[in-house]
CSV table of N, CA and C and ligand atoms in Angstrom, one decimal:
chain,number,residue,atom,x,y,z
U,5,MET,N,24.4,-26.8,-8.5
U,5,MET,CA,24.1,-27.7,-9.6
U,5,MET,C,23.0,-28.7,-9.2
U,6,THR,N,22.0,-28.7,-9.9
U,6,THR,CA,20.9,-29.6,-9.7
U,6,THR,C,21.0,-30.9,-10.5
U,7,LYS,N,20.9,-32.0,-9.9
U,7,LYS,CA,21.0,-33.3,-10.7
U,7,LYS,C,19.7,-34.0,-10.5
U,8,GLN,N,19.1,-34.5,-11.7
U,8,GLN,CA,17.9,-35.2,-11.6
U,8,GLN,C,17.9,-36.3,-12.7
U,9,THR,N,17.2,-37.4,-12.4
U,9,THR,CA,17.0,-38.4,-13.5
U,9,THR,C,15.6,-38.4,-13.9
U,10,LEU,N,15.3,-38.1,-15.1
U,10,LEU,CA,14.0,-38.1,-15.7
U,10,LEU,C,13.6,-39.3,-16.4
U,11,GLN,N,12.4,-39.7,-16.3
U,11,GLN,CA,11.9,-40.8,-17.1
U,11,GLN,C,11.3,-40.2,-18.4
U,12,VAL,N,11.8,-40.6,-19.6
U,12,VAL,CA,11.4,-40.0,-20.8
U,12,VAL,C,11.0,-41.0,-21.8
U,13,GLN,N,9.8,-40.8,-22.4
U,13,GLN,CA,9.3,-41.7,-23.4
U,13,GLN,C,9.5,-41.4,-24.8
U,14,GLY,N,9.8,-42.4,-25.7
U,14,GLY,CA,9.9,-42.2,-27.1
U,14,GLY,C,11.3,-42.2,-27.6
U,15,MET,N,12.3,-42.3,-26.8
U,15,MET,CA,13.7,-42.3,-27.2
U,15,MET,C,14.0,-43.7,-27.7
U,16,SER,N,14.6,-43.8,-28.9
U,16,SER,CA,14.8,-45.1,-29.5
U,16,SER,C,16.2,-45.4,-30.1
U,17,CYS,N,16.9,-44.3,-30.5
U,17,CYS,CA,18.1,-44.5,-31.2
U,17,CYS,C,19.1,-43.4,-30.9
U,18,ASN,N,20.3,-43.5,-31.5
U,18,ASN,CA,21.3,-42.5,-31.2
U,18,ASN,C,20.9,-41.1,-31.8
U,19,HIS,N,20.1,-41.1,-32.8
U,19,HIS,CA,19.6,-39.8,-33.2
U,19,HIS,C,18.8,-39.1,-32.1
U,20,CYS,N,18.0,-39.9,-31.4
U,20,CYS,CA,17.3,-39.4,-30.3
U,20,CYS,C,18.2,-38.8,-29.2
U,21,VAL,N,19.2,-39.6,-28.9
U,21,VAL,CA,20.2,-39.2,-27.9
U,21,VAL,C,20.8,-37.9,-28.3
U,22,ASN,N,21.2,-37.7,-29.6
U,22,ASN,CA,21.8,-36.5,-30.0
U,22,ASN,C,20.9,-35.3,-29.9
U,23,SER,N,19.6,-35.6,-30.3
U,23,SER,CA,18.7,-34.4,-30.4
U,23,SER,C,18.4,-33.9,-29.0
U,24,ILE,N,18.2,-34.9,-28.0
U,24,ILE,CA,17.9,-34.5,-26.6
U,24,ILE,C,19.2,-33.8,-26.0
U,25,GLU,N,20.3,-34.5,-26.1
U,25,GLU,CA,21.5,-34.0,-25.4
U,25,GLU,C,21.9,-32.6,-26.1
U,26,GLY,N,21.7,-32.5,-27.4
U,26,GLY,CA,22.0,-31.2,-28.1
U,26,GLY,C,21.1,-30.1,-27.6
U,27,ALA,N,19.8,-30.4,-27.5
U,27,ALA,CA,18.8,-29.4,-27.1
U,27,ALA,C,19.1,-28.9,-25.7
U,28,LEU,N,19.5,-29.8,-24.8
U,28,LEU,CA,19.8,-29.5,-23.4
U,28,LEU,C,21.1,-28.6,-23.4
U,29,GLN,N,22.1,-29.0,-24.2
U,29,GLN,CA,23.3,-28.2,-24.3
U,29,GLN,C,23.0,-26.8,-24.7
U,30,GLU,N,22.0,-26.6,-25.7
U,30,GLU,CA,21.7,-25.3,-26.2
U,30,GLU,C,21.1,-24.4,-25.1
U,31,ILE,N,20.5,-24.9,-24.1
U,31,ILE,CA,19.9,-24.0,-23.1
U,31,ILE,C,20.9,-24.0,-21.9
U,32,GLY,N,22.0,-24.6,-22.0
U,32,GLY,CA,23.0,-24.5,-21.0
U,32,GLY,C,22.9,-25.5,-19.9
U,33,ALA,N,22.1,-26.6,-20.2
U,33,ALA,CA,22.0,-27.7,-19.3
U,33,ALA,C,22.9,-28.9,-19.8
U,34,LYS,N,23.0,-29.9,-19.0
U,34,LYS,CA,23.7,-31.1,-19.5
U,34,LYS,C,22.8,-32.3,-19.4
U,35,GLY,N,22.8,-33.1,-20.4
U,35,GLY,CA,21.9,-34.3,-20.3
U,35,GLY,C,22.7,-35.6,-20.8
U,36,LYS,N,22.4,-36.7,-20.1
U,36,LYS,CA,23.0,-37.9,-20.5
U,36,LYS,C,21.8,-38.9,-20.6
U,37,VAL,N,21.6,-39.4,-21.9
U,37,VAL,CA,20.5,-40.3,-22.2
U,37,VAL,C,20.9,-41.7,-21.9
U,38,ASP,N,20.0,-42.5,-21.3
U,38,ASP,CA,20.2,-43.9,-21.1
U,38,ASP,C,19.1,-44.6,-21.9
U,39,LEU,N,19.3,-45.0,-23.1
U,39,LEU,CA,18.3,-45.6,-23.9
U,39,LEU,C,17.7,-46.8,-23.3
U,40,ALA,N,18.5,-47.6,-22.7
U,40,ALA,CA,18.0,-48.9,-22.2
U,40,ALA,C,17.0,-48.7,-21.1
U,41,ASN,N,17.2,-47.6,-20.3
U,41,ASN,CA,16.3,-47.4,-19.2
U,41,ASN,C,15.3,-46.3,-19.4
U,42,ASN,N,15.3,-45.7,-20.6
U,42,ASN,CA,14.4,-44.6,-20.9
U,42,ASN,C,14.6,-43.5,-19.9
U,43,THR,N,15.8,-43.1,-19.6
U,43,THR,CA,16.0,-42.0,-18.7
U,43,THR,C,17.0,-41.0,-19.3
U,44,VAL,N,16.8,-39.8,-18.7
U,44,VAL,CA,17.8,-38.7,-19.1
U,44,VAL,C,18.3,-38.1,-17.7
U,45,GLU,N,19.6,-38.2,-17.5
U,45,GLU,CA,20.2,-37.6,-16.3
U,45,GLU,C,20.5,-36.2,-16.7
U,46,ILE,N,19.9,-35.3,-16.0
U,46,ILE,CA,20.1,-33.9,-16.3
U,46,ILE,C,20.9,-33.2,-15.1
U,47,SER,N,21.7,-32.3,-15.5
U,47,SER,CA,22.3,-31.4,-14.5
U,47,SER,C,22.3,-30.0,-15.0
U,48,TYR,N,22.0,-29.1,-14.1
U,48,TYR,CA,21.9,-27.7,-14.5
U,48,TYR,C,21.9,-26.8,-13.3
U,49,ASP,N,22.3,-25.6,-13.6
U,49,ASP,CA,22.4,-24.6,-12.5
U,49,ASP,C,21.0,-24.0,-12.3
U,50,GLU,N,20.4,-24.3,-11.2
U,50,GLU,CA,19.0,-23.8,-11.0
U,50,GLU,C,18.8,-22.3,-10.8
U,51,ASN,N,20.0,-21.6,-10.7
U,51,ASN,CA,19.9,-20.2,-10.6
U,51,ASN,C,19.8,-19.6,-12.0
U,52,MET,N,20.2,-20.4,-13.0
U,52,MET,CA,20.2,-19.9,-14.4
U,52,MET,C,19.1,-20.5,-15.2
U,53,ILE,N,18.7,-21.8,-14.9
U,53,ILE,CA,17.7,-22.5,-15.8
U,53,ILE,C,16.7,-23.1,-14.9
U,54,SER,N,15.4,-23.0,-15.3
U,54,SER,CA,14.3,-23.6,-14.5
U,54,SER,C,14.2,-25.1,-15.0
U,55,PHE,N,13.6,-25.8,-14.1
U,55,PHE,CA,13.3,-27.2,-14.5
U,55,PHE,C,12.3,-27.2,-15.7
U,56,GLU,N,11.4,-26.3,-15.7
U,56,GLU,CA,10.4,-26.1,-16.8
U,56,GLU,C,11.1,-26.0,-18.1
U,57,ALA,N,12.2,-25.2,-18.2
U,57,ALA,CA,12.9,-25.0,-19.4
U,57,ALA,C,13.6,-26.3,-19.9
U,58,VAL,N,14.1,-27.0,-18.9
U,58,VAL,CA,14.7,-28.3,-19.2
U,58,VAL,C,13.7,-29.3,-19.8
U,59,LYS,N,12.6,-29.3,-19.1
U,59,LYS,CA,11.5,-30.2,-19.6
U,59,LYS,C,11.0,-29.8,-21.0
U,60,ASP,N,10.8,-28.5,-21.2
U,60,ASP,CA,10.4,-28.0,-22.5
U,60,ASP,C,11.4,-28.4,-23.6
U,61,ALA,N,12.7,-28.2,-23.3
U,61,ALA,CA,13.7,-28.5,-24.3
U,61,ALA,C,13.6,-29.9,-24.8
U,62,ILE,N,13.3,-30.8,-23.8
U,62,ILE,CA,13.2,-32.3,-24.2
U,62,ILE,C,11.9,-32.5,-25.0
U,63,GLU,N,10.8,-31.9,-24.5
U,63,GLU,CA,9.5,-32.1,-25.1
U,63,GLU,C,9.4,-31.5,-26.5
U,64,GLU,N,10.2,-30.4,-26.7
U,64,GLU,CA,10.2,-29.8,-28.1
U,64,GLU,C,10.9,-30.6,-29.1
U,65,GLN,N,11.7,-31.6,-28.6
U,65,GLN,CA,12.3,-32.5,-29.6
U,65,GLN,C,11.3,-33.7,-29.9
U,66,GLY,N,10.2,-33.7,-29.2
U,66,GLY,CA,9.2,-34.7,-29.6
U,66,GLY,C,9.1,-35.9,-28.6
U,67,TYR,N,9.6,-35.7,-27.4
U,67,TYR,CA,9.6,-36.8,-26.4
U,67,TYR,C,8.8,-36.3,-25.2
U,68,GLU,N,8.4,-37.3,-24.4
U,68,GLU,CA,7.5,-37.0,-23.3
U,68,GLU,C,8.2,-37.3,-22.0
U,69,VAL,N,8.3,-36.2,-21.2
U,69,VAL,CA,8.8,-36.4,-19.8
U,69,VAL,C,7.7,-36.9,-18.9
U,70,VAL,N,7.9,-38.0,-18.4
U,70,VAL,CA,6.8,-38.7,-17.6
U,70,VAL,C,6.7,-38.1,-16.2
Z,5,MET,N,13.0,-47.5,-64.5
Z,5,MET,CA,13.0,-47.3,-63.0
Z,5,MET,C,12.8,-48.7,-62.4
Z,6,THR,N,13.7,-48.9,-61.4
Z,6,THR,CA,13.6,-50.2,-60.7
Z,6,THR,C,13.0,-49.9,-59.3
Z,7,LYS,N,12.0,-50.8,-59.0
Z,7,LYS,CA,11.4,-50.6,-57.7
Z,7,LYS,C,11.6,-51.9,-56.9
Z,8,GLN,N,12.0,-51.7,-55.6
Z,8,GLN,CA,12.3,-52.9,-54.8
Z,8,GLN,C,11.9,-52.6,-53.4
Z,9,THR,N,11.5,-53.6,-52.6
Z,9,THR,CA,11.2,-53.3,-51.2
Z,9,THR,C,12.3,-54.1,-50.4
Z,10,LEU,N,13.0,-53.4,-49.6
Z,10,LEU,CA,14.1,-54.0,-48.9
Z,10,LEU,C,13.7,-54.1,-47.4
Z,11,GLN,N,14.2,-55.2,-46.8
Z,11,GLN,CA,14.0,-55.4,-45.4
Z,11,GLN,C,15.2,-54.8,-44.7
Z,12,VAL,N,15.0,-53.9,-43.8
Z,12,VAL,CA,16.1,-53.1,-43.2
Z,12,VAL,C,16.0,-53.2,-41.7
Z,13,GLN,N,17.1,-53.5,-41.0
Z,13,GLN,CA,17.1,-53.6,-39.6
Z,13,GLN,C,17.7,-52.3,-38.9
Z,14,GLY,N,17.1,-52.0,-37.8
Z,14,GLY,CA,17.7,-50.9,-36.9
Z,14,GLY,C,16.9,-49.6,-37.0
Z,15,MET,N,15.9,-49.5,-37.9
Z,15,MET,CA,15.2,-48.2,-38.0
Z,15,MET,C,14.2,-48.1,-36.9
Z,16,SER,N,14.2,-47.0,-36.1
Z,16,SER,CA,13.3,-47.0,-35.0
Z,16,SER,C,12.5,-45.7,-34.9
Z,17,CYS,N,12.9,-44.6,-35.5
Z,17,CYS,CA,12.2,-43.4,-35.3
Z,17,CYS,C,12.2,-42.5,-36.5
Z,18,ASN,N,11.6,-41.3,-36.5
Z,18,ASN,CA,11.6,-40.4,-37.6
Z,18,ASN,C,13.0,-39.9,-38.0
Z,19,HIS,N,13.9,-39.8,-37.0
Z,19,HIS,CA,15.2,-39.4,-37.4
Z,19,HIS,C,15.8,-40.5,-38.4
Z,20,CYS,N,15.5,-41.7,-38.1
Z,20,CYS,CA,16.0,-42.8,-38.9
Z,20,CYS,C,15.4,-42.7,-40.3
Z,21,VAL,N,14.1,-42.4,-40.4
Z,21,VAL,CA,13.5,-42.2,-41.7
Z,21,VAL,C,14.2,-41.1,-42.5
Z,22,ASN,N,14.4,-40.0,-41.8
Z,22,ASN,CA,15.0,-38.9,-42.5
Z,22,ASN,C,16.4,-39.2,-42.9
Z,23,SER,N,17.2,-39.9,-42.1
Z,23,SER,CA,18.6,-40.1,-42.5
Z,23,SER,C,18.7,-41.1,-43.7
Z,24,ILE,N,17.8,-42.1,-43.7
Z,24,ILE,CA,17.8,-43.0,-44.8
Z,24,ILE,C,17.2,-42.4,-46.1
Z,25,GLU,N,16.1,-41.8,-46.0
Z,25,GLU,CA,15.5,-41.2,-47.2
Z,25,GLU,C,16.4,-40.1,-47.7
Z,26,GLY,N,17.0,-39.3,-46.8
Z,26,GLY,CA,17.9,-38.3,-47.2
Z,26,GLY,C,19.2,-38.8,-47.9
Z,27,ALA,N,19.7,-39.9,-47.4
Z,27,ALA,CA,20.9,-40.5,-48.0
Z,27,ALA,C,20.6,-41.1,-49.4
Z,28,LEU,N,19.4,-41.6,-49.6
Z,28,LEU,CA,19.0,-42.1,-50.9
Z,28,LEU,C,18.8,-41.0,-51.9
Z,29,GLN,N,18.2,-39.9,-51.4
Z,29,GLN,CA,18.0,-38.8,-52.2
Z,29,GLN,C,19.4,-38.2,-52.7
Z,30,GLU,N,20.3,-38.2,-51.8
Z,30,GLU,CA,21.7,-37.7,-52.2
Z,30,GLU,C,22.3,-38.4,-53.3
Z,31,ILE,N,22.0,-39.7,-53.4
Z,31,ILE,CA,22.6,-40.5,-54.5
Z,31,ILE,C,21.7,-40.5,-55.7
Z,32,GLY,N,20.6,-39.9,-55.7
Z,32,GLY,CA,19.7,-39.8,-56.8
Z,32,GLY,C,18.6,-40.9,-56.8
Z,33,ALA,N,18.5,-41.6,-55.7
Z,33,ALA,CA,17.5,-42.6,-55.6
Z,33,ALA,C,16.3,-42.1,-54.8
Z,34,LYS,N,15.2,-42.9,-54.7
Z,34,LYS,CA,14.1,-42.4,-53.9
Z,34,LYS,C,13.8,-43.6,-52.9
Z,35,GLY,N,13.6,-43.2,-51.6
Z,35,GLY,CA,13.3,-44.2,-50.6
Z,35,GLY,C,12.1,-43.8,-49.8
Z,36,LYS,N,11.3,-44.8,-49.4
Z,36,LYS,CA,10.1,-44.6,-48.6
Z,36,LYS,C,10.2,-45.6,-47.5
Z,37,VAL,N,10.5,-45.1,-46.2
Z,37,VAL,CA,10.6,-46.0,-45.1
Z,37,VAL,C,9.3,-46.4,-44.5
Z,38,ASP,N,9.1,-47.6,-44.2
Z,38,ASP,CA,7.9,-48.1,-43.4
Z,38,ASP,C,8.4,-48.6,-42.1
Z,39,LEU,N,8.3,-47.8,-41.0
Z,39,LEU,CA,8.9,-48.2,-39.7
Z,39,LEU,C,8.2,-49.4,-39.2
Z,40,ALA,N,6.9,-49.5,-39.3
Z,40,ALA,CA,6.1,-50.6,-38.7
Z,40,ALA,C,6.5,-51.9,-39.3
Z,41,ASN,N,6.9,-51.9,-40.6
Z,41,ASN,CA,7.3,-53.2,-41.2
Z,41,ASN,C,8.8,-53.4,-41.5
Z,42,ASN,N,9.5,-52.4,-41.0
Z,42,ASN,CA,11.0,-52.5,-41.2
Z,42,ASN,C,11.4,-52.6,-42.7
Z,43,THR,N,10.7,-51.9,-43.5
Z,43,THR,CA,11.0,-52.0,-44.9
Z,43,THR,C,11.4,-50.6,-45.5
Z,44,VAL,N,12.1,-50.6,-46.6
Z,44,VAL,CA,12.4,-49.4,-47.4
Z,44,VAL,C,12.0,-49.7,-48.8
Z,45,GLU,N,11.1,-49.0,-49.3
Z,45,GLU,CA,10.7,-49.1,-50.7
Z,45,GLU,C,11.6,-48.2,-51.5
Z,46,ILE,N,12.4,-48.8,-52.4
Z,46,ILE,CA,13.4,-47.9,-53.1
Z,46,ILE,C,13.0,-47.9,-54.6
Z,47,SER,N,13.2,-46.8,-55.2
Z,47,SER,CA,13.1,-46.7,-56.7
Z,47,SER,C,14.2,-45.9,-57.2
Z,48,TYR,N,14.8,-46.4,-58.3
Z,48,TYR,CA,16.0,-45.7,-58.8
Z,48,TYR,C,16.2,-46.2,-60.3
Z,49,ASP,N,16.9,-45.4,-61.0
Z,49,ASP,CA,17.2,-45.7,-62.4
Z,49,ASP,C,18.4,-46.6,-62.5
Z,50,GLU,N,18.2,-47.8,-62.9
Z,50,GLU,CA,19.3,-48.8,-62.8
Z,50,GLU,C,20.4,-48.5,-63.9
Z,51,ASN,N,20.2,-47.6,-64.8
Z,51,ASN,CA,21.2,-47.1,-65.7
Z,51,ASN,C,22.1,-46.1,-65.1
Z,52,MET,N,21.7,-45.5,-64.0
Z,52,MET,CA,22.4,-44.5,-63.3
Z,52,MET,C,23.0,-44.9,-62.0
Z,53,ILE,N,22.3,-45.8,-61.3
Z,53,ILE,CA,22.7,-46.1,-59.9
Z,53,ILE,C,22.6,-47.7,-59.8
Z,54,SER,N,23.7,-48.2,-59.2
Z,54,SER,CA,23.6,-49.7,-58.9
Z,54,SER,C,22.9,-50.0,-57.6
Z,55,PHE,N,22.4,-51.2,-57.6
Z,55,PHE,CA,21.8,-51.7,-56.3
Z,55,PHE,C,22.8,-51.6,-55.2
Z,56,GLU,N,24.0,-51.9,-55.5
Z,56,GLU,CA,25.1,-51.8,-54.5
Z,56,GLU,C,25.2,-50.4,-53.8
Z,57,ALA,N,25.1,-49.4,-54.7
Z,57,ALA,CA,25.2,-48.0,-54.2
Z,57,ALA,C,24.0,-47.7,-53.3
Z,58,VAL,N,22.8,-48.2,-53.7
Z,58,VAL,CA,21.6,-48.0,-52.8
Z,58,VAL,C,21.8,-48.7,-51.5
Z,59,LYS,N,22.3,-49.9,-51.5
Z,59,LYS,CA,22.5,-50.6,-50.3
Z,59,LYS,C,23.6,-49.9,-49.4
Z,60,ASP,N,24.6,-49.5,-50.0
Z,60,ASP,CA,25.7,-48.8,-49.3
Z,60,ASP,C,25.2,-47.6,-48.6
Z,61,ALA,N,24.4,-46.8,-49.4
Z,61,ALA,CA,23.8,-45.5,-48.8
Z,61,ALA,C,23.1,-45.8,-47.5
Z,62,ILE,N,22.3,-46.9,-47.5
Z,62,ILE,CA,21.5,-47.2,-46.3
Z,62,ILE,C,22.4,-47.7,-45.2
Z,63,GLU,N,23.4,-48.6,-45.6
Z,63,GLU,CA,24.3,-49.1,-44.5
Z,63,GLU,C,25.2,-48.1,-43.9
Z,64,GLU,N,25.6,-47.1,-44.8
Z,64,GLU,CA,26.5,-46.0,-44.2
Z,64,GLU,C,25.8,-45.2,-43.2
Z,65,GLN,N,24.5,-45.2,-43.2
Z,65,GLN,CA,23.7,-44.5,-42.1
Z,65,GLN,C,23.6,-45.4,-40.8
Z,66,GLY,N,24.1,-46.6,-40.9
Z,66,GLY,CA,24.1,-47.4,-39.7
Z,66,GLY,C,23.0,-48.5,-39.6
Z,67,TYR,N,22.4,-48.8,-40.7
Z,67,TYR,CA,21.4,-49.8,-40.8
Z,67,TYR,C,21.8,-51.0,-41.6
Z,68,GLU,N,21.1,-52.1,-41.4
Z,68,GLU,CA,21.5,-53.3,-42.1
Z,68,GLU,C,20.4,-53.8,-43.1
Z,69,VAL,N,20.8,-53.9,-44.3
Z,69,VAL,CA,19.9,-54.4,-45.3
Z,69,VAL,C,20.0,-55.9,-45.3
Z,70,VAL,N,18.9,-56.5,-45.0
Z,70,VAL,CA,18.9,-58.0,-44.7
Z,70,VAL,C,18.9,-58.7,-46.1
C,28,CU,CU1,15.7,-42.0,-32.7
C,29,CU,CU1,16.0,-43.3,-35.1
């Protein structure tokens, strides 16, 4: 299991939390958004999912991984 | 047709726009959110819908009509 904390721009409300955490769940990763700190703590199995896929899932929701 | 511009707190992103405009549409009113100014321009038929119903629809989505 890989754990990382990403800096993500553009998250502002609980809808954002749900869309990001939901998109990560859909690809089999786990995400925990911290709105106050503009971070997403991700955990995923690097044998199953690439970091690129995790990043893409977040960016497809309209946010920018810094 | 009644037109009013409401000051609304807590709107921060396009998800907020969609949830408010969608909730107004569901009760037969029309809403146009202006995120930059924290306003919602509402228009509705006062013979069909009360202002209270319009206000409730917005507040049920988690926002405060000032
Ligand atoms: Cu949001
Ligand atoms: Cu929002």
